[in-house]
Coordinates of C-alpha atoms and ligand atoms in Angstrom, one line a residue:
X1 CA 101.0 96.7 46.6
X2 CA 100.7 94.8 49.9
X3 CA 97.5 97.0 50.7
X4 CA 96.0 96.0 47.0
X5 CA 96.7 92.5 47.6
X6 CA 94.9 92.6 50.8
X7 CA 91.5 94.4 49.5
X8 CA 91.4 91.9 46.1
X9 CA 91.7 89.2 48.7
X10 CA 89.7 90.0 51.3
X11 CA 86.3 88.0 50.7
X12 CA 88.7 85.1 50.7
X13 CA 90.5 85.6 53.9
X14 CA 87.0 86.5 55.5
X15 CA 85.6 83.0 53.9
X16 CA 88.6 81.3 55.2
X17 CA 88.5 82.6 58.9
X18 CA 84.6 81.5 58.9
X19 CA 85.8 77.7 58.4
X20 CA 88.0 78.1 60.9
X21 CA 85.6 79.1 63.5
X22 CA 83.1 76.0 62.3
X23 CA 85.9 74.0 64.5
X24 CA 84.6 74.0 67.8
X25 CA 88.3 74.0 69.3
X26 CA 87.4 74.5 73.2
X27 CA 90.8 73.9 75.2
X28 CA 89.2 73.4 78.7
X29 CA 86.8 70.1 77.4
X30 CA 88.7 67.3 76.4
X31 CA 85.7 65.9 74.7
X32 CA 86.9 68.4 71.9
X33 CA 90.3 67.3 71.9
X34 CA 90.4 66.7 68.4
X35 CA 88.7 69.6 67.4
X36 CA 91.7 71.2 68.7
X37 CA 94.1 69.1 67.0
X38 CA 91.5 69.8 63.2
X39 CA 92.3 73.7 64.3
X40 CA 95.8 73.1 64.4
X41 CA 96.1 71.0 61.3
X42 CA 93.8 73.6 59.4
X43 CA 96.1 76.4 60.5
X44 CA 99.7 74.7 59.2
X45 CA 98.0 74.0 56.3
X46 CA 97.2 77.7 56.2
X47 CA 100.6 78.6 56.7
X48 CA 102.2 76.3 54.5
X49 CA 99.8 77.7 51.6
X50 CA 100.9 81.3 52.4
X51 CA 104.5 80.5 52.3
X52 CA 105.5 80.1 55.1
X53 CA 108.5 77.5 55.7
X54 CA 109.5 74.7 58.4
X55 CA 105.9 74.4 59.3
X56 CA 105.2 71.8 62.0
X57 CA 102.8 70.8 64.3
X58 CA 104.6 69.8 68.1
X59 CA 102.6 67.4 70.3
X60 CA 102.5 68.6 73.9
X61 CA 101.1 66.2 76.8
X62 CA 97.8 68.8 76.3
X63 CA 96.7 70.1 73.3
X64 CA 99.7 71.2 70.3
X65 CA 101.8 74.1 69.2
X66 CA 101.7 75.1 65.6
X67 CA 105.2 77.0 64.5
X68 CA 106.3 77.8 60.9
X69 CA 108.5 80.7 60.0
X70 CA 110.3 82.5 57.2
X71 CA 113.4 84.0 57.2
X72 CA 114.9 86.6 54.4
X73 CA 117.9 87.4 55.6
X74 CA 120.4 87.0 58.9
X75 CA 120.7 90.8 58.8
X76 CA 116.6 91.5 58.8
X77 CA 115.1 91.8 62.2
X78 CA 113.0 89.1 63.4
X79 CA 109.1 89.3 64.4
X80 CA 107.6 86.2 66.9
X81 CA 103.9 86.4 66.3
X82 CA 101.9 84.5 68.7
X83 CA 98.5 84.1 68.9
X84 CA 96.2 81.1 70.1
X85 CA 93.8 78.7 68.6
X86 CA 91.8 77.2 71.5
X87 CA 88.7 79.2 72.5
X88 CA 86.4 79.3 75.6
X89 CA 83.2 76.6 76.2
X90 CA 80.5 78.2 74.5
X91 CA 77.8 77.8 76.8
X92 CA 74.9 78.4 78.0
X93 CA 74.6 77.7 74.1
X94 CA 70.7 78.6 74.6
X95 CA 71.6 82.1 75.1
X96 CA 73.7 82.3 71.6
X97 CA 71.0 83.8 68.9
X98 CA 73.4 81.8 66.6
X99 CA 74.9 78.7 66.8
X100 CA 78.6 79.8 68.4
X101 CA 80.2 76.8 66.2
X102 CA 78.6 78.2 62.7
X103 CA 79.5 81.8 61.8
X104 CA 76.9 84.2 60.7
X105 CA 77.5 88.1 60.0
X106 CA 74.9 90.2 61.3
X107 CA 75.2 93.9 61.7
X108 CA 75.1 95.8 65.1
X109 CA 74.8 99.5 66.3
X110 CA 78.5 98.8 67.0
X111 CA 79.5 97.2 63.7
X112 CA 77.2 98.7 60.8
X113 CA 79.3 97.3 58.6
X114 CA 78.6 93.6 59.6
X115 CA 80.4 91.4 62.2
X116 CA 81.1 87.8 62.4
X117 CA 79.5 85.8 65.3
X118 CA 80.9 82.6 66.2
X119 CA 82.7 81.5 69.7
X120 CA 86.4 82.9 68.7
X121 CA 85.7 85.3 66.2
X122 CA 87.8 87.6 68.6
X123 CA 89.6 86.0 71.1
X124 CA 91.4 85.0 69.3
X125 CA 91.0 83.3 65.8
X126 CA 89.6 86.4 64.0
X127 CA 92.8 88.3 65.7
X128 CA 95.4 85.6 65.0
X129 CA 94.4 84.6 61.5
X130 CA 94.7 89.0 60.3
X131 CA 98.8 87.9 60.8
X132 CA 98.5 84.8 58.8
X133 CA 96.6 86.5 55.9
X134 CA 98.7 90.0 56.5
X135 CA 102.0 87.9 56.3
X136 CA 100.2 86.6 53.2
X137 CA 99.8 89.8 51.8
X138 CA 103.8 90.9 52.1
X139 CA 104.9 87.7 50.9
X140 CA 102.9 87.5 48.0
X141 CA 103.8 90.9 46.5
X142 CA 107.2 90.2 47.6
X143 CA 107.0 92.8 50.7
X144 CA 108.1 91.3 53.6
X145 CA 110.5 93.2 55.5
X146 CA 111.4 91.3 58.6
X147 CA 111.9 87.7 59.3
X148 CA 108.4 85.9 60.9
X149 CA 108.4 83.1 63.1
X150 CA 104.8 82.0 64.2
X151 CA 103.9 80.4 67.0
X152 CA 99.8 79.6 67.5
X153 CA 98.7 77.5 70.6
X154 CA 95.7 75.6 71.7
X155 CA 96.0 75.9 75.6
X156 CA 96.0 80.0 76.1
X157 CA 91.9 79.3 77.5
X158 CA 93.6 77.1 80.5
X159 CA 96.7 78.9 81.1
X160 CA 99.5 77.7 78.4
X161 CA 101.4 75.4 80.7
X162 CA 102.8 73.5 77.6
X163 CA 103.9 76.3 75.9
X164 CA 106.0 77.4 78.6
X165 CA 107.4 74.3 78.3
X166 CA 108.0 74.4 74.9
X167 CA 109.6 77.8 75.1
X168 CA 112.2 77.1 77.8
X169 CA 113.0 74.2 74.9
X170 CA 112.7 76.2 71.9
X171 CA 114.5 79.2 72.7
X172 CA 117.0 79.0 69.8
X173 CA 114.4 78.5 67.7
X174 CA 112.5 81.1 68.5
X175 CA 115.0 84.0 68.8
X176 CA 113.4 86.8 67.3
X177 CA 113.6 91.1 68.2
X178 CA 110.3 91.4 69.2
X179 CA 107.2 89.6 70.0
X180 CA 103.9 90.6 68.0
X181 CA 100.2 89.6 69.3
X182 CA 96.7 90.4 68.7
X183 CA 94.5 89.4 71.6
X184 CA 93.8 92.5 73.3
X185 CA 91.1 95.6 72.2
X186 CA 91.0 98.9 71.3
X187 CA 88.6 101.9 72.8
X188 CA 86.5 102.1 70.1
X189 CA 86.6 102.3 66.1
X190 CA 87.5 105.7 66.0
X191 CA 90.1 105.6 68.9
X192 CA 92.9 103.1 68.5
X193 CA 94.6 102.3 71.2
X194 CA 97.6 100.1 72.0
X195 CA 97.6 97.7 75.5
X196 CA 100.6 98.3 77.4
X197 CA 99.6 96.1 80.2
X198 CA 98.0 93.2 81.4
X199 CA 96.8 92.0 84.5
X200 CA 98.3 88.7 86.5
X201 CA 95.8 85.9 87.9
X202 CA 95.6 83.7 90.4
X203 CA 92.8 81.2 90.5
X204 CA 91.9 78.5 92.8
X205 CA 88.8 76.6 94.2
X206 CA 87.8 76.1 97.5
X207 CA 85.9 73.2 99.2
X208 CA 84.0 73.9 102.5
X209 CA 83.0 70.2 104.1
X210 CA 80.1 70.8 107.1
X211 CA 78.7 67.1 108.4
X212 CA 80.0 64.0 106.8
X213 CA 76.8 63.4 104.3
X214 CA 73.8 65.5 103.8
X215 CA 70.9 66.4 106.7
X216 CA 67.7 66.9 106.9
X217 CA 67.2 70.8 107.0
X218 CA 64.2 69.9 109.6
X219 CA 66.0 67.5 111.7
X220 CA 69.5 69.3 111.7
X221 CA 69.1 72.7 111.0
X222 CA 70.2 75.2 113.6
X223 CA 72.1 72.5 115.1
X224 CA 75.3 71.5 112.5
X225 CA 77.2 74.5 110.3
X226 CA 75.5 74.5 107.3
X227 CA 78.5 74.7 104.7
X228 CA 77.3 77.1 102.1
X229 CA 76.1 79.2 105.1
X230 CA 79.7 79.3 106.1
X231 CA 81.3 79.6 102.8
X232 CA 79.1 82.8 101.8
X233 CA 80.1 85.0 105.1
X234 CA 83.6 83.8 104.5
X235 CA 83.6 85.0 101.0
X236 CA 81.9 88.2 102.2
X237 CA 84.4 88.5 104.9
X238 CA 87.0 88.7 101.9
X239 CA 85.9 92.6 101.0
X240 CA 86.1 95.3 103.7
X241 CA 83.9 98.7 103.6
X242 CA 85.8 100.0 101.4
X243 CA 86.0 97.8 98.9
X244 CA 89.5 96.8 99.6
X245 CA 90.9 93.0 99.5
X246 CA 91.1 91.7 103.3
X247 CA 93.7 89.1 103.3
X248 CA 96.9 90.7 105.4
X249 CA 99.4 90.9 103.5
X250 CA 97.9 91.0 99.9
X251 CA 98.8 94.7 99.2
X252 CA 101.9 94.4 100.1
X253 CA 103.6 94.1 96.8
X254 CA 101.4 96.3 94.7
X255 CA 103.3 99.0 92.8
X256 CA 101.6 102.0 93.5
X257 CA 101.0 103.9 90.6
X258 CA 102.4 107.7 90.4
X259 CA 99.6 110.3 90.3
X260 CA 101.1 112.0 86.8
X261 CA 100.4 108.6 85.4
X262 CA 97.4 108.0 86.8
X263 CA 96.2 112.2 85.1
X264 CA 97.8 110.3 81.6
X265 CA 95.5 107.0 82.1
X266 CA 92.3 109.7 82.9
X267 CA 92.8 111.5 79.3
X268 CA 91.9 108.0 77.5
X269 CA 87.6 108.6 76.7
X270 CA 85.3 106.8 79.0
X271 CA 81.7 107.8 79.8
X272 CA 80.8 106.2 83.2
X273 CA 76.7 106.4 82.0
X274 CA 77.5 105.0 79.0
X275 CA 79.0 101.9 80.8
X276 CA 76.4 101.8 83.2
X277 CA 73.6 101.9 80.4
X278 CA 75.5 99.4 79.1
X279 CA 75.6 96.6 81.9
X280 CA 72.4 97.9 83.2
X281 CA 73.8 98.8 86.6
X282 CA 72.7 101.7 88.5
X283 CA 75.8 102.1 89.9
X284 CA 79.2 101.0 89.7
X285 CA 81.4 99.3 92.6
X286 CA 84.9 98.8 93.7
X287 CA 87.8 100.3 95.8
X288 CA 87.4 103.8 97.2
X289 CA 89.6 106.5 95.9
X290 CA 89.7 105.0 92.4
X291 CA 88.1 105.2 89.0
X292 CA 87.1 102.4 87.2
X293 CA 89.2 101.9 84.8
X294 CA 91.8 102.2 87.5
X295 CA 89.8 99.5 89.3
X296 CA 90.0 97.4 86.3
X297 CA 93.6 97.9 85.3
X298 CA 95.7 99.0 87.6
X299 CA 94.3 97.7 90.6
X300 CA 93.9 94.0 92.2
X301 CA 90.4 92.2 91.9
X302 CA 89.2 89.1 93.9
X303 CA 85.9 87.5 92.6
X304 CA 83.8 84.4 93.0
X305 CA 83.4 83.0 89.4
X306 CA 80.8 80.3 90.7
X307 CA 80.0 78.8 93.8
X308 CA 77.5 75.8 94.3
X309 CA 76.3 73.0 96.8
X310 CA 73.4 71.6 98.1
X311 CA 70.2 71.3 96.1
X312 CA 70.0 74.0 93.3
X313 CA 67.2 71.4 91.0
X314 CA 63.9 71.9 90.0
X315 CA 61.0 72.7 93.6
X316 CA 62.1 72.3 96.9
X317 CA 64.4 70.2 98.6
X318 CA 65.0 70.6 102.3
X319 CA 68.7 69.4 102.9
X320 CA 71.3 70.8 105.0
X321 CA 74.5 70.0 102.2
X322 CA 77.7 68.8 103.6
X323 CA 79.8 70.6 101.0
X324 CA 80.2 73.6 99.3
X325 CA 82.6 74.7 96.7
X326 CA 83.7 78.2 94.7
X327 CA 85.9 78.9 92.6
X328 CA 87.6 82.7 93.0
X329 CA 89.8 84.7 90.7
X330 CA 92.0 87.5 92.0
X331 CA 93.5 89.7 89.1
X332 CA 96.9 90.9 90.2
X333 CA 98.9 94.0 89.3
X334 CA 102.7 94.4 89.1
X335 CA 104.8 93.4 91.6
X336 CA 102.6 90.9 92.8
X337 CA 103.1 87.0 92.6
X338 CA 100.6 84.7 91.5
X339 CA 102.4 82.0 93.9
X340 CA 102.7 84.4 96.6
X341 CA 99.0 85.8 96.2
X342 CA 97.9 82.0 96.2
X343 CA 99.1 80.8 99.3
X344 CA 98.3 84.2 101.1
X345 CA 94.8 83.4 100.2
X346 CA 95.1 80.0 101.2
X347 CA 96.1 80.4 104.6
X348 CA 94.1 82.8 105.2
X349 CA 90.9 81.1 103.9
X350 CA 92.0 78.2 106.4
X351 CA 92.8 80.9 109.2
X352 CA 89.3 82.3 109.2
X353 CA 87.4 79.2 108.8
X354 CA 85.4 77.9 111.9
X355 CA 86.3 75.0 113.9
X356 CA 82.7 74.1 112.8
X357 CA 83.7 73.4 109.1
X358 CA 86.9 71.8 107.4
X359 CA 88.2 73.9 103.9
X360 CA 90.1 72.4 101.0
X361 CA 92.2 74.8 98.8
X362 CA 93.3 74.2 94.9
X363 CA 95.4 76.2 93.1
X364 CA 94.7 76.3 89.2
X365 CA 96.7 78.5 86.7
X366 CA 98.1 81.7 87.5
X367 CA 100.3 84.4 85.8
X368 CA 102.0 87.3 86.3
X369 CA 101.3 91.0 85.1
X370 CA 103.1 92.8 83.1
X371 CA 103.5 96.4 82.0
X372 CA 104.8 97.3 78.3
X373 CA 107.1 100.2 78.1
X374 CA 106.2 102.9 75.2
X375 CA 109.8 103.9 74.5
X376 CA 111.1 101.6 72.7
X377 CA 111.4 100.7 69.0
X378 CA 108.6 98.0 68.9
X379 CA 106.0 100.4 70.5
X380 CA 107.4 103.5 68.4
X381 CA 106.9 101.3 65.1
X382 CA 103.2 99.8 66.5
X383 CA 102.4 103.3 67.3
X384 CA 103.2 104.7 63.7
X385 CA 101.3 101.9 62.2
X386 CA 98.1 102.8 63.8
X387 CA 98.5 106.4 63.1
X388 CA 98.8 105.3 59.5
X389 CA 95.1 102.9 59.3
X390 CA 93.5 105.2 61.8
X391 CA 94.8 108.4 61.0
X392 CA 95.4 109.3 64.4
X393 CA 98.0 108.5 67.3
X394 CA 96.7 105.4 69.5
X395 CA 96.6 106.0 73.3
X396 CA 98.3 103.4 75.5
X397 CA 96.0 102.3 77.8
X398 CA 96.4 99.1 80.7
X399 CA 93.9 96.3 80.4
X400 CA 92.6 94.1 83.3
X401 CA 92.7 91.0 81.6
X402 CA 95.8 88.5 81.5
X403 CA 98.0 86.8 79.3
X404 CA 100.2 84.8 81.3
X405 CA 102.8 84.0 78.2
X406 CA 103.5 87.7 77.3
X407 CA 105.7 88.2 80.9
X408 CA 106.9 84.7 80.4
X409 CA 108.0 86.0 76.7
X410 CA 110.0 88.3 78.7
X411 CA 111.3 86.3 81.4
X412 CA 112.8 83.4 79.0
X413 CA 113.4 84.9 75.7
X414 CA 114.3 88.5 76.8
X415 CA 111.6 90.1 74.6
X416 CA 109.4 92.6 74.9
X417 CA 105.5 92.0 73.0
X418 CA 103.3 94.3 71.3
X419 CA 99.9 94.4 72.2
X420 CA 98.5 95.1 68.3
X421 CA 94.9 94.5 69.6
X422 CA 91.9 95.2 67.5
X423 CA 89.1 94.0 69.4
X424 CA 86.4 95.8 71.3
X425 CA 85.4 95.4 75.3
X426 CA 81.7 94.7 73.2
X427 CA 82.6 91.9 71.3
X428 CA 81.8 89.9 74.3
X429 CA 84.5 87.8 74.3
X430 CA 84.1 84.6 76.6
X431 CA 80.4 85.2 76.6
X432 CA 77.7 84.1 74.2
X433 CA 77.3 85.6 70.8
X434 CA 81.1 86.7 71.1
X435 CA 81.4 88.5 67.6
X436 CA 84.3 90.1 65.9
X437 CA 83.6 93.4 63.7
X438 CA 84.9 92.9 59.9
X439 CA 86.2 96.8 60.2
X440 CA 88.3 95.7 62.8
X441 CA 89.7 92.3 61.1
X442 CA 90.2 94.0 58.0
X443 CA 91.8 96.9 60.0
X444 CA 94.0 94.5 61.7
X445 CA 95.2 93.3 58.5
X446 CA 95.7 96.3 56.7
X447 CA 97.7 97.7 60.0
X448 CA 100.2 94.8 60.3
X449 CA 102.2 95.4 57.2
X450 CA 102.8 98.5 58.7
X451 CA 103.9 97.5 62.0
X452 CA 106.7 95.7 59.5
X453 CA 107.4 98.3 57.7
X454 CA 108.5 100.7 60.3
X455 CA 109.7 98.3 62.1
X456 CA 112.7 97.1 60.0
X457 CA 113.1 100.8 59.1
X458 CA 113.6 101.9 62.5
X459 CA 115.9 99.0 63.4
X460 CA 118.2 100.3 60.8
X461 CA 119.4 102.9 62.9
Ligands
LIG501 N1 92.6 87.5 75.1 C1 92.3 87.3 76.5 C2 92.9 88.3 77.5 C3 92.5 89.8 77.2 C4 91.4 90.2 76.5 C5 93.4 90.7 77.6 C6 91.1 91.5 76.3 C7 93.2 92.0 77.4 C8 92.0 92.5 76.7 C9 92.8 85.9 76.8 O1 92.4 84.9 75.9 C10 92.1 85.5 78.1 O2 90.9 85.3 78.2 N2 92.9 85.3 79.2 C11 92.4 84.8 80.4 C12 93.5 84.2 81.3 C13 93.9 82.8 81.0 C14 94.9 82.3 82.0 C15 92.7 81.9 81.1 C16 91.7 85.8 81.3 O3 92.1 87.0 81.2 O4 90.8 85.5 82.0
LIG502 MN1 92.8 85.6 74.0
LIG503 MN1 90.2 84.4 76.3

């Protein structure tokens, strides 16, 4: 019934998720502020056409929190989907072959059956909106097995400081068994996978100050530390030989992982000259003694995101700048601290700065990691739902990216989150022409209802 519903409907829910990426609802650029708020109003209108009930739109001191739920009985469990509404600035916009803000579906080596371009279209309107339309789907052939509460935020692209906030203060309200979200990926089309962890962050910039105003090069040079001079060995000071983070202290805390788990993680498929080929690299690079998906999941990173300074215009300028400024993530692993990490990092950036140069440091969002177990009811009921739209079993696998509510899900409501991703690392999220494959939306809605389903069944007994 549900699945019938879903395949009458589904040039309708695919229309409806293309006007939602038309709102250019960028988090991080206030001059879209009410682009984020048209998102948000577009979406409880959504929710309040689909049935679902108490549907309200909470004003933060950033950008709001759209919650709505529906509740069929005390004695059904109770499913918190979250998912978020903000995306990532779209530029450079010149290197989109379509605009980002006006969806177009174009077919790809990857997607042969078509796949919807916009800025979003994965991360994470195209995921979030398969709940909305898959809660549709239950609730309009009378199907719905659990109790949903949804929660949809516009600040996940700048680290969801309000919807902590919100969920220290809501967390009657949102009392649930579970928490359900769609902002991860799978391996590939054929191979489903489930994410069973994530990543923490710590991010900061840095401000190197040289002389008091800028030089002449001619005049100067050779004579007064040239900033970005100092700044670039200091940064490259940051790595040793081996490709390992040189700030004392900032292994300490890293779990190490056991080598049977670390055999497990190697089964999941992954062709090295594939990804290669792919990023046109002739090589890859990172800490010795790992893979690279062990680099990438369950290992730390440190990188430079952007640095700048001086004259970077059109011709030649010769000027010795007085400043220079990066910005540097570092991608944490459990039991690191994003606190802790941060002010390891800032000490020793001041520590190892010359006499010669004066450095600013300034935190900006962090999070925490977090590791999903695979034993428990949620993950047992996520797993069988796969294995029912696939047809075969989905391999847990770690990601390296972050989601600094999920552990925070943990922390103050006591629950554990599903990872029900259905994107793919290709869909170039955060990049441009960021695309979202219709197999995989319409997979993502056709695999929910059974993520209910077994579910409620196996929290009968
Ligand atoms: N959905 C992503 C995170 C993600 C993508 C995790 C793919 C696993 C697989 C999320 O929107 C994101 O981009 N998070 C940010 C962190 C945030 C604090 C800005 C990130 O990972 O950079
Ligand atoms: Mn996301
Ligand atoms: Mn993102």
């Amino acid at each position: 019934m549900t699945q019938n519903y879903i395949e009458e409907n589904k040039k309708r829910f695919l229309e409806e998720l293309m006007e939602l990426l038309t709102i250019p609802s960028v988090s991080a650029d206030l001059s879209f502020k009410n682009d984020v708020l048209q998102a948000a109003q577009f979406l409880s209108k959504n929710l309040e056409q689909i049935g679902v009930e108490n549907v309200e739109i909470y004003p933060t001191s950033g950008h709001p929190i759209v919650y709505g739920e529906k509740i069929i009985s005390t004695d059904a469990p109770t499913v918190l989907v979250y998912g978020h509404y903000d995306v990532q600035p779209a530029d450079p916009y010149e290197l989109w072959d379509s605009d980002p803000f006006k969806p177009e579906i174009r077919k790809t080596d990857i997607h042969p059956d078509g796949a919807i371009f916009a800025r979003g279209a994965c991360d994470d309107k195209g995921q979030m909106f398969m709940h909305l339309k898959a809660f549709e789907a239950m609730n309009s052939t009378n199907n719905l097995p659990c109790n949903v509460k949804f929660m949809l935020e516009g600040e996940e692209e700048v680290g969801s400081e309000n919807l902590e906030k919100f969920v220290r203060e809501h967390k009657d309200m949102l009392s649930a068994d579970v928490v359900l979200v769609s902002d991860t990926g799978i391996i590939n089309n054929h191979t489903p996978s489930i994410c069973v962890g994530l990543r923490g962050l710590s991010y900061l910039e840095v401000e190197v100050t040289g002389p008091n105003r800028d030089l002449h090069s001619g005049l100067y040079g050779g004579g007064v530390a040239n900033p970005i001079n100092i700044l670039s060995s200091m940064i490259a000071s940051l790595h040793d030989d081996q490709g390992k983070i040189n700030i004392p202290g900032f292994y300490d805390e890293v779990l190490q992982v056991s080598d049977d788990e670390r055999k497990e993680m190697a089964k999941a498929p992954f062709n090295l000259e594939n990804y290669q080929q792919d990023l046109a690299v002739d090589t890859v690079h990172g800490e010795f003694g790992y893979s690279t998906n062990e680099r990438t999941s369950i290992r730390p990173s440190l990188d430079v995101n952007g640095i700048w300074g001086g004259y970077i215009g059109e011709g030649a300028k010769t000027v010795l700048p007085s400043k220079a400024y990066a910005k540097i993530s570092m991608r944490l692993v459990p039991n690191q601290t994003s606190a802790d990490i941060t002010s390891l990092f800032e000490n020793h950036f001041k520590k190892i700065a010359p006499s010669s140069v004066k450095v600013k440091v300034t935190p900006h969002h962090g999070g925490e990691g977090v590791v999903i177990p695979t034993d428990f009811k949620g993950y047992l009921a996520a797993k069988k739902a796969m294995n029912k739209s696939f047809g075969v079993d989905p391999i847990p696998v770690r990601s390296g990216g972050s989601i600094p509510i999920v552990p925070m899900f943990e922390e103050v409501l006591g629950l554990k989150t599903i990872l029900l991703g259905f994107g793919l690392d290709s869909d170039v999220i955060h990049s441009p022409n960021e695309h979202f494959g219709l197999f995989n939306f319409y997979k993502g809605i056709e695999t929910i209802p059974y993520f209910y389903e077994f579910y409620s069944e196996l929290m009968k007994n």
